[in-house]
Amino acid sequence: MEELPSAKRARPVTINDIAALTGVAPSTVSRALSKPGRVNHATRERIEAAARELNYVPNTQARALSSGRTGTIAVLVSAITNPFYFGIIRGTQQQLKAAGYAQLLIDTEDSGELEAAMLHKMRRSLDGAILAASRLSDRALAALATEIPLVTINRNVRGVQSVIIDTPAGIGQAVEHLVSLGHRDLIYVSGPQSSWPNEARWQALRSSAARHGVQARRAGPFPAERPSGSAAADAVVNTKATACIVFNDLLAIGMLTRLRERGVRVPGDISIVGCDDIFGADFCHPTLTTLTAPIEQAGRVSVSMLLSLLTDRLPDQNQRRCVVLPTHLTVRESSGPIA
Amino acid sequence: MEELPSAKRARPVTINDIAALTGVAPSTVSRALSKPGRVNHATRERIEAAARELNYVPNTQARALSSGRTGTIAVLVSAITNPFYFGIIRGTQQQLKAAGYAQLLIDTEDSGELEAAMLHKMRRSLDGAILAASRLSDRALAALATEIPLVTINRNVRGVQSVIIDTPAGIGQAVEHLVSLGHRDLIYVSGPQSSWPNEARWQALRSSAARHGVQARRAGPFPAERPSGSAAADAVVNTKATACIVFNDLLAIGMLTRLRERGVRVPGDISIVGCDDIFGADFCHPTLTTLTAPIEQAGRVSVSMLLSLLTDRLPDQNQRRCVVLPTHLTVRESSGPIA
DNA sequence: AATGTGCTGGCAACCGTTTGCCAACTTTTG
DNA sequence: CAAAAGTTGGCAAACGGTTGCCAGCACATT
């Protein structure tokens, strides 16, 4: 059995092996590999060569244990079922990988307790967390933000950095669109009450409707899931309204299915506008008029913010930052002139 | 400023603090918390009480460093864009959380090299990995499996545990369905060549078509993305075939869009059958006839297999295990009798 | 020539937990 | 009643890095 030098040791390569090979102290190896300027250029080259030769891979756990930095960011979503989060995850994934961080994906199952418990349990093994659609109270969030670097998405709390997708501003466009098509009676199909954007969207719709002198009513709340679309559709039909704006596309697509079953024509009998422009909004039947949100960008931006928070360490200056991303109305087939 | 005892120490609680409080050695605390039977019941109770009181959270890194177990499983997907993987991720997420493991999500961007590099780099910080749609060669996979516990999904390699979604078997049903509708000329719309299931599906289609005495041709390959559907649709139209089976639903949905643009009627002019039954297959227009795959279940099963591999440590007995999950044909609107 | 300064590298103490080994004590057994 | 076996708990050495502190050296300054 001839064994290559590299195969001889089943035990993984450590900085000590590199130190032994190059004749320097382990500490020097550590510095050469992680603090570029701290060692002589020549020795550093030698060490890097040796590391390459030995096929050295640093041990993340050990590094984390002594330095406190884990190189891991958690991304919490409230329900992986929802395609909206896929976009977020895609965005965070891209940025995190580019920055050399690992992404820990956590589903909080729409439960604030689970969210808090998870975060608390993992806070020592994370460098930071991104909360997409947190169900936590403002106080709980602010408290958590002192324990661990945090960025929230679609949730505005003092003292916590955040990325806000400005769907409420887009609602104005949607209302104008519907009003110009002749609609005078708008229904807001409400999502979960515990959702922060839900409330914001309703308020935006109400004030916008008032500005245009049209009626605004509210149906729901409904869970933000496709099956709930049936109940939502029935509720809306019952109001005799001619147009509705729906909390999100998932629910709106569910409604479309139900309305088709019932023989209600869209947009002939009723116009439907969704929010988010998720996967599927452009190929459902009819295709969905919706407020297109820069979902993936939101994920990317949240990571950038979090990382700069980690490196800059400017507790006060940065603490208030809040990035607002604009949305726009994408008109498709589900909205049309009043019959 | 009154401070509660727990708030007094900014430094996180360690087993030493618990040891000091209960008057035992740190090692005893460690054992009480992780090896239930190893300490006296009474002392264990005391220790657990103290741990609760101090709000102790074990340090994952330290535990991993000395024990070698990290409590983390990586899930590698080739493109998070693809809704198919959402199902997988959902399944793995559920099982992993239930078992107390953390899920590291990695997007390999369809690159075998990136996949191998990532896995190699992280192998020491992982307890195992689940490879959904690996782009690695059989040899590379087998080699990797000796470095780190592995379960593949939709990839059958000797020496590597796997979960196979048996779409090829379902293809038989799909062919029968189409043949019974009068189709005599079937096109297989091919996905990426590097994809293992792609080849398997084509072979299944071919042999099944032969059995029924109908023609089977092949178009492509095309990337498994929605935009590629345009090219695929055009290619299929050009063949004058009356029915096609498409590598996956994503591509099929892309084709639907294009065919509609071109005014080609589905299923009037051409019948389309997809594979997987992803999110959207039931509300696209027309709704998609497809081979429904137990995607989420595949994710769950793969985790179960991996975890049992970790605990049982039966290198030979288990090494060959391969779970096959059945699929079935779901007939919707996109397939119909020949004109 | 003496002092100051900047650059390198080594020493050794951590980081928080696990675990092999041993000692003391209790119980069972012959 | 002595020896064997089983419990229970402590000691101390890992695990693999990071980092504060110090020393040696070269060079520039006065």
Coordinates of N, CA, C and O in Angstrom, one line a residue, chain A residues 12-13 55 57-62 64-65 70 72 80-81 83 86-87 89-90 93-94 97 100 102-109 114 118 120-126 226 250 253 257 260 278-287 333, chain B residues 12-13 55 57-62 64-65 70 72 80-81 83 86-87 89-90 93-94 97 100 102-109 114 118 120-126 226 250 253 257 260 278-287 333:
Chain A
P12 N -7.4 15.8 9.7 CA -7.4 17.0 8.8 C -6.2 17.9 9.1 O -5.7 18.0 10.2
V13 N -5.8 18.6 8.0 CA -4.7 19.6 8.1 C -5.0 20.8 9.0 O -6.1 21.4 8.9
N55 N -3.4 21.4 1.0 CA -4.9 21.5 0.8 C -5.6 21.8 2.1 O -6.5 21.2 2.6
V57 N -7.9 23.5 4.8 CA -9.2 24.2 4.9 C -9.4 24.6 6.3 O -9.4 23.8 7.2
P58 N -9.5 25.9 6.6 CA -9.7 26.3 8.0 C -10.9 25.8 8.6 O -11.9 25.5 8.0
N59 N -10.8 25.5 9.9 CA -11.9 25.0 10.6 C -12.8 26.1 11.1 O -12.4 26.9 12.0
T60 N -14.0 26.1 10.5 CA -14.9 27.2 10.9 C -15.3 27.3 12.3 O -15.4 28.4 12.9
Q61 N -15.5 26.1 12.9 CA -15.9 26.1 14.3 C -14.8 26.7 15.2 O -15.1 27.5 16.1
A62 N -13.6 26.3 15.0 CA -12.5 26.8 15.8 C -12.4 28.3 15.7 O -12.2 29.0 16.6
A64 N -14.6 30.4 14.8 CA -15.7 31.0 15.4 C -15.6 31.1 16.9 O -15.9 32.1 17.6
L65 N -15.1 30.0 17.5 CA -15.0 29.9 18.9 C -14.1 31.0 19.5 O -14.4 31.6 20.5
T70 N -18.9 33.9 13.1 CA -19.2 32.6 12.6 C -19.3 32.5 11.1 O -19.3 31.4 10.5
T72 N -21.8 33.1 9.4 CA -23.2 32.6 9.1 C -24.2 33.7 9.3 O -24.2 34.3 10.4
I80 N -42.2 29.1 4.1 CA -41.4 28.9 2.8 C -42.4 28.5 1.7 O -42.0 28.5 0.6
T81 N -43.6 28.2 2.1 CA -44.6 27.9 1.1 C -44.8 29.1 0.1 O -45.2 28.9 -1.0
P83 N -44.2 31.9 -2.4 CA -43.2 32.2 -3.4 C -42.6 33.6 -3.2 O -41.5 33.8 -3.7
F86 N -39.3 33.1 -1.8 CA -38.3 32.5 -2.7 C -37.4 33.6 -3.3 O -36.2 33.5 -3.4
G87 N -38.1 34.7 -3.7 CA -37.4 35.8 -4.2 C -36.4 36.4 -3.2 O -35.3 36.7 -3.5
I89 N -35.1 34.9 -0.7 CA -34.0 34.0 -0.4 C -33.0 34.0 -1.6 O -31.8 33.9 -1.3
R90 N -33.5 34.1 -2.8 CA -32.6 34.2 -3.9 C -31.7 35.4 -3.8 O -30.5 35.3 -4.1
Q93 N -29.2 34.9 -0.9 CA -28.3 33.9 -1.3 C -27.2 34.4 -2.2 O -26.0 34.2 -1.9
Q94 N -27.6 35.2 -3.2 CA -26.6 35.7 -4.1 C -25.5 36.6 -3.3 O -24.3 36.4 -3.5
K97 N -23.4 34.7 -0.7 CA -22.3 33.8 -1.2 C -21.2 34.7 -1.7 O -20.0 34.4 -1.5
G100 N -19.0 35.5 0.9 CA -18.3 34.4 1.6 C -19.1 34.0 2.9 O -18.5 33.4 3.8
A102 N -22.3 32.0 4.9 CA -23.2 30.9 4.7 C -24.6 31.4 5.1 O -24.8 32.2 6.0
Q103 N -25.6 30.8 4.4 CA -27.0 31.2 4.7 C -27.7 30.1 5.4 O -27.9 29.0 4.9
L104 N -28.2 30.4 6.6 CA -29.0 29.5 7.4 C -30.4 29.8 7.2 O -30.9 30.9 7.5
L105 N -31.2 28.9 6.6 CA -32.6 29.2 6.3 C -33.5 28.7 7.4 O -33.4 27.5 7.8
I106 N -34.4 29.6 7.9 CA -35.3 29.2 9.0 C -36.7 29.5 8.7 O -37.0 30.7 8.3
D107 N -37.6 28.6 8.9 CA -39.0 28.8 8.7 C -39.6 29.0 10.0 O -39.6 28.1 10.9
T108 N -40.2 30.2 10.2 CA -40.8 30.4 11.6 C -42.3 30.0 11.7 O -42.9 30.2 12.7
E109 N -42.8 29.4 10.6 CA -44.2 28.9 10.6 C -45.1 30.0 11.1 O -46.1 29.6 11.9
L114 N -41.9 31.0 18.0 CA -40.9 30.2 17.4 C -39.8 31.0 16.9 O -38.6 30.7 17.0
M118 N -36.0 30.6 18.3 CA -35.0 30.2 17.3 C -33.8 31.2 17.4 O -32.7 30.8 17.5
H120 N -33.1 33.4 19.6 CA -32.4 33.4 20.8 C -31.4 32.2 21.0 O -30.2 32.4 21.3
K121 N -31.9 31.1 20.6 CA -31.1 29.9 20.7 C -29.8 29.9 19.8 O -28.8 29.4 20.1
M122 N -30.0 30.6 18.6 CA -28.9 30.6 17.7 C -28.0 31.8 17.7 O -27.1 31.9 16.9
R123 N -28.4 32.7 18.5 CA -27.7 34.0 18.4 C -26.2 34.0 18.6 O -25.5 34.8 18.0
R124 N -25.7 33.0 19.3 CA -24.3 32.9 19.4 C -23.6 32.2 18.2 O -22.4 32.3 18.0
S125 N -24.4 31.6 17.4 CA -23.8 30.9 16.2 C -24.1 31.7 14.9 O -23.9 31.2 13.8
L126 N -24.5 32.9 15.1 CA -24.9 33.7 13.9 C -24.1 35.1 14.0 O -23.9 35.6 15.1
R226 N -53.1 30.2 -0.9 CA -53.9 30.1 -2.1 C -55.3 29.5 -1.7 O -56.3 30.1 -2.2
L250 N -50.6 35.6 -4.0 CA -50.9 34.2 -3.7 C -52.4 34.1 -3.4 O -53.1 33.3 -4.0
I253 N -54.4 34.8 -6.7 CA -54.4 33.7 -7.6 C -55.4 32.7 -7.1 O -56.2 32.1 -7.9
T257 N -58.9 31.3 -9.2 CA -59.4 30.0 -9.4 C -60.9 29.8 -9.0 O -61.7 29.2 -9.8
R260 N -63.4 31.6 -11.3 CA -63.5 30.9 -12.6 C -64.5 29.7 -12.4 O -65.4 29.5 -13.2
I278 N -45.5 37.9 -7.8 CA -44.7 36.6 -7.6 C -44.7 35.8 -8.8 O -45.3 36.0 -9.8
F279 N -43.9 34.7 -8.7 CA -43.8 33.7 -9.8 C -45.3 33.2 -10.0 O -45.9 32.8 -9.0
G280 N -45.7 33.2 -11.2 CA -47.1 32.8 -11.5 C -48.0 33.9 -11.8 O -49.0 33.6 -12.5
A281 N -47.7 35.1 -11.3 CA -48.7 36.2 -11.6 C -48.8 36.5 -13.1 O -49.8 37.0 -13.6
D282 N -47.7 36.1 -13.8 CA -47.7 36.4 -15.3 C -48.2 35.3 -16.1 O -48.3 35.4 -17.3
F283 N -48.5 34.2 -15.5 CA -49.1 33.1 -16.4 C -50.3 32.4 -15.8 O -50.8 31.4 -16.3
C284 N -50.9 33.0 -14.8 CA -52.2 32.5 -14.3 C -53.3 33.0 -15.3 O -53.0 33.7 -16.2
H285 N -54.5 32.6 -15.0 CA -55.5 32.9 -16.0 C -56.7 33.6 -15.3 O -57.4 32.9 -14.5
P286 N -57.1 34.8 -15.6 CA -56.3 35.7 -16.5 C -55.0 36.1 -15.8 O -54.9 36.0 -14.6
T287 N -54.0 36.6 -16.6 CA -52.8 37.0 -15.9 C -53.1 38.2 -15.0 O -54.1 39.0 -15.2
E333 N -54.1 41.2 -17.4 CA -55.5 41.0 -17.9 C -56.5 41.0 -16.8 O -57.7 41.1 -17.1
Chain B
P12 N -21.8 35.8 28.0 CA -22.8 34.8 28.0 C -22.6 33.7 29.0 O -21.4 33.4 29.4
V13 N -23.6 33.0 29.4 CA -23.6 31.9 30.4 C -22.9 30.7 29.8 O -23.2 30.3 28.7
N55 N -30.7 30.8 32.2 CA -31.0 31.0 30.8 C -29.9 30.5 29.9 O -29.4 31.3 29.0
V57 N -27.6 28.8 27.1 CA -27.7 28.4 25.8 C -26.4 27.8 25.4 O -25.4 28.5 25.4
P58 N -26.3 26.5 25.1 CA -25.0 25.9 24.7 C -24.4 26.6 23.5 O -25.1 27.0 22.6
N59 N -23.1 26.7 23.5 CA -22.4 27.3 22.4 C -22.1 26.2 21.3 O -21.3 25.3 21.5
T60 N -22.8 26.4 20.2 CA -22.7 25.4 19.2 C -21.3 25.2 18.7 O -20.9 24.0 18.4
Q61 N -20.5 26.3 18.5 CA -19.2 26.2 18.0 C -18.3 25.3 18.9 O -17.6 24.5 18.4
A62 N -18.4 25.6 20.1 CA -17.5 24.9 21.1 C -17.9 23.4 21.1 O -17.0 22.6 21.1
A64 N -19.2 21.8 18.7 CA -18.8 21.2 17.4 C -17.3 21.0 17.4 O -16.8 19.9 16.9
L65 N -16.6 21.9 18.0 CA -15.1 21.8 18.0 C -14.6 20.6 18.7 O -13.8 19.9 18.2
T70 N -21.8 19.0 14.2 CA -22.1 20.4 14.1 C -23.6 20.7 14.2 O -24.0 21.8 14.4
T72 N -25.5 20.6 11.8 CA -25.9 21.3 10.6 C -25.9 20.4 9.3 O -25.0 19.6 9.2
I80 N -32.0 28.0 -7.2 CA -33.1 28.3 -6.4 C -34.3 28.9 -7.1 O -35.4 28.9 -6.7
T81 N -34.0 29.3 -8.3 CA -35.0 29.9 -9.2 C -36.2 28.8 -9.4 O -37.3 29.2 -9.6
P83 N -38.9 26.3 -9.0 CA -39.9 26.0 -7.9 C -39.9 24.5 -7.5 O -40.3 24.2 -6.3
F86 N -38.1 24.4 -4.3 CA -38.9 24.9 -3.1 C -39.5 23.8 -2.4 O -39.5 23.7 -1.2
G87 N -40.1 22.9 -3.2 CA -40.7 21.7 -2.5 C -39.7 20.9 -1.8 O -40.0 20.5 -0.6
I89 N -36.9 21.9 -0.5 CA -36.4 22.6 0.6 C -37.5 22.6 1.7 O -37.1 22.5 2.9
R90 N -38.7 22.7 1.4 CA -39.8 22.7 2.3 C -39.7 21.4 3.1 O -39.9 21.3 4.3
Q93 N -36.6 21.2 5.3 CA -36.7 22.1 6.4 C -37.6 21.5 7.5 O -37.2 21.5 8.7
Q94 N -38.7 20.9 7.2 CA -39.6 20.3 8.1 C -38.9 19.3 9.0 O -38.9 19.3 10.2
K97 N -35.8 20.5 11.1 CA -36.2 21.3 12.3 C -36.7 20.3 13.4 O -36.4 20.5 14.5
G100 N -34.0 18.9 15.2 CA -33.1 19.8 15.8 C -31.9 20.1 15.0 O -30.9 20.6 15.6
A102 N -29.9 22.3 11.9 CA -30.0 23.5 11.2 C -29.8 23.2 9.7 O -29.0 22.3 9.4
Q103 N -30.4 24.0 8.9 CA -30.4 23.8 7.4 C -29.6 24.9 6.7 O -30.0 26.0 6.8
L104 N -28.5 24.5 6.1 CA -27.7 25.4 5.4 C -28.1 25.3 3.9 O -27.9 24.2 3.3
L105 N -28.5 26.4 3.3 CA -29.0 26.3 1.9 C -27.9 26.8 1.0 O -27.3 27.9 1.2
I106 N -27.6 26.0 0.0 CA -26.5 26.4 -0.9 C -27.0 26.2 -2.4 O -27.6 25.2 -2.7
D107 N -26.8 27.3 -3.1 CA -27.2 27.3 -4.5 C -25.9 27.0 -5.4 O -24.9 27.8 -5.3
T108 N -25.9 25.9 -6.1 CA -24.7 25.6 -6.8 C -24.6 26.2 -8.2 O -23.7 26.0 -9.0
E109 N -25.7 26.9 -8.6 CA -25.7 27.6 -9.9 C -25.4 26.7 -11.0 O -24.7 27.0 -11.9
L114 N -18.4 24.4 -8.6 CA -18.8 25.1 -7.5 C -19.4 24.2 -6.4 O -19.1 24.3 -5.2
M118 N -17.6 23.9 -2.8 CA -18.4 24.3 -1.6 C -18.4 23.1 -0.6 O -18.2 23.3 0.6
H120 N -16.5 20.6 -0.4 CA -15.2 20.3 0.2 C -14.8 21.3 1.3 O -14.4 21.0 2.4
K121 N -15.1 22.6 1.0 CA -14.8 23.7 1.9 C -15.6 23.5 3.2 O -15.0 23.8 4.3
M122 N -16.8 23.1 3.1 CA -17.6 23.1 4.3 C -17.7 21.7 5.0 O -18.4 21.6 6.0
R123 N -17.0 20.7 4.4 CA -17.2 19.4 4.9 C -17.0 19.2 6.4 O -17.6 18.4 7.1
R124 N -16.1 20.1 7.0 CA -15.9 19.9 8.4 C -16.9 20.7 9.2 O -16.9 20.5 10.4
S125 N -17.7 21.5 8.6 CA -18.7 22.2 9.4 C -20.1 21.7 9.2 O -21.1 22.3 9.5
L126 N -20.1 20.5 8.5 CA -21.4 19.9 8.3 C -21.4 18.5 8.8 O -20.4 17.8 8.9
R226 N -38.0 29.0 -17.6 CA -39.2 29.4 -18.3 C -38.9 30.0 -19.6 O -39.6 29.7 -20.6
L250 N -41.6 23.7 -15.5 CA -41.1 25.1 -15.7 C -41.0 25.4 -17.2 O -41.5 26.4 -17.7
I253 N -44.4 25.3 -18.9 CA -45.2 26.6 -18.7 C -44.7 27.6 -19.6 O -45.4 28.4 -20.2
T257 N -46.9 29.7 -22.7 CA -46.9 31.1 -22.9 C -46.6 31.4 -24.4 O -47.4 32.2 -25.0
R260 N -49.3 30.3 -26.9 CA -50.5 31.2 -26.8 C -50.2 32.4 -27.7 O -51.1 32.9 -28.4
I278 N -45.3 21.3 -10.4 CA -44.8 22.3 -9.5 C -45.9 23.3 -9.2 O -46.9 23.3 -9.8
F279 N -45.6 24.2 -8.3 CA -46.5 25.4 -8.0 C -46.7 26.1 -9.3 O -45.8 26.5 -10.0
G280 N -48.0 26.2 -9.7 CA -48.3 26.9 -10.9 C -48.9 26.0 -12.0 O -49.6 26.5 -12.8
A281 N -48.6 24.7 -11.9 CA -49.0 23.8 -12.9 C -50.6 23.7 -12.9 O -51.2 23.4 -13.9
D282 N -51.1 24.0 -11.8 CA -52.6 23.9 -11.7 C -53.3 25.2 -11.9 O -54.6 25.2 -11.9
F283 N -52.6 26.3 -12.1 CA -53.3 27.5 -12.5 C -52.8 28.2 -13.7 O -53.2 29.4 -14.0
C284 N -51.9 27.6 -14.4 CA -51.5 28.2 -15.6 C -52.6 28.0 -16.7 O -53.6 27.4 -16.4
H285 N -52.4 28.6 -17.9 CA -53.5 28.5 -18.8 C -53.0 28.0 -20.2 O -52.2 28.6 -20.8
P286 N -53.5 26.9 -20.6 CA -54.4 26.0 -19.9 C -53.7 25.3 -18.7 O -52.5 25.2 -18.8
T287 N -54.4 24.8 -17.8 CA -53.8 24.1 -16.7 C -53.0 22.8 -17.2 O -53.5 22.3 -18.2
E333 N -55.9 20.3 -18.3 CA -56.5 20.8 -19.6 C -55.5 20.8 -20.8 O -55.9 20.9 -21.9

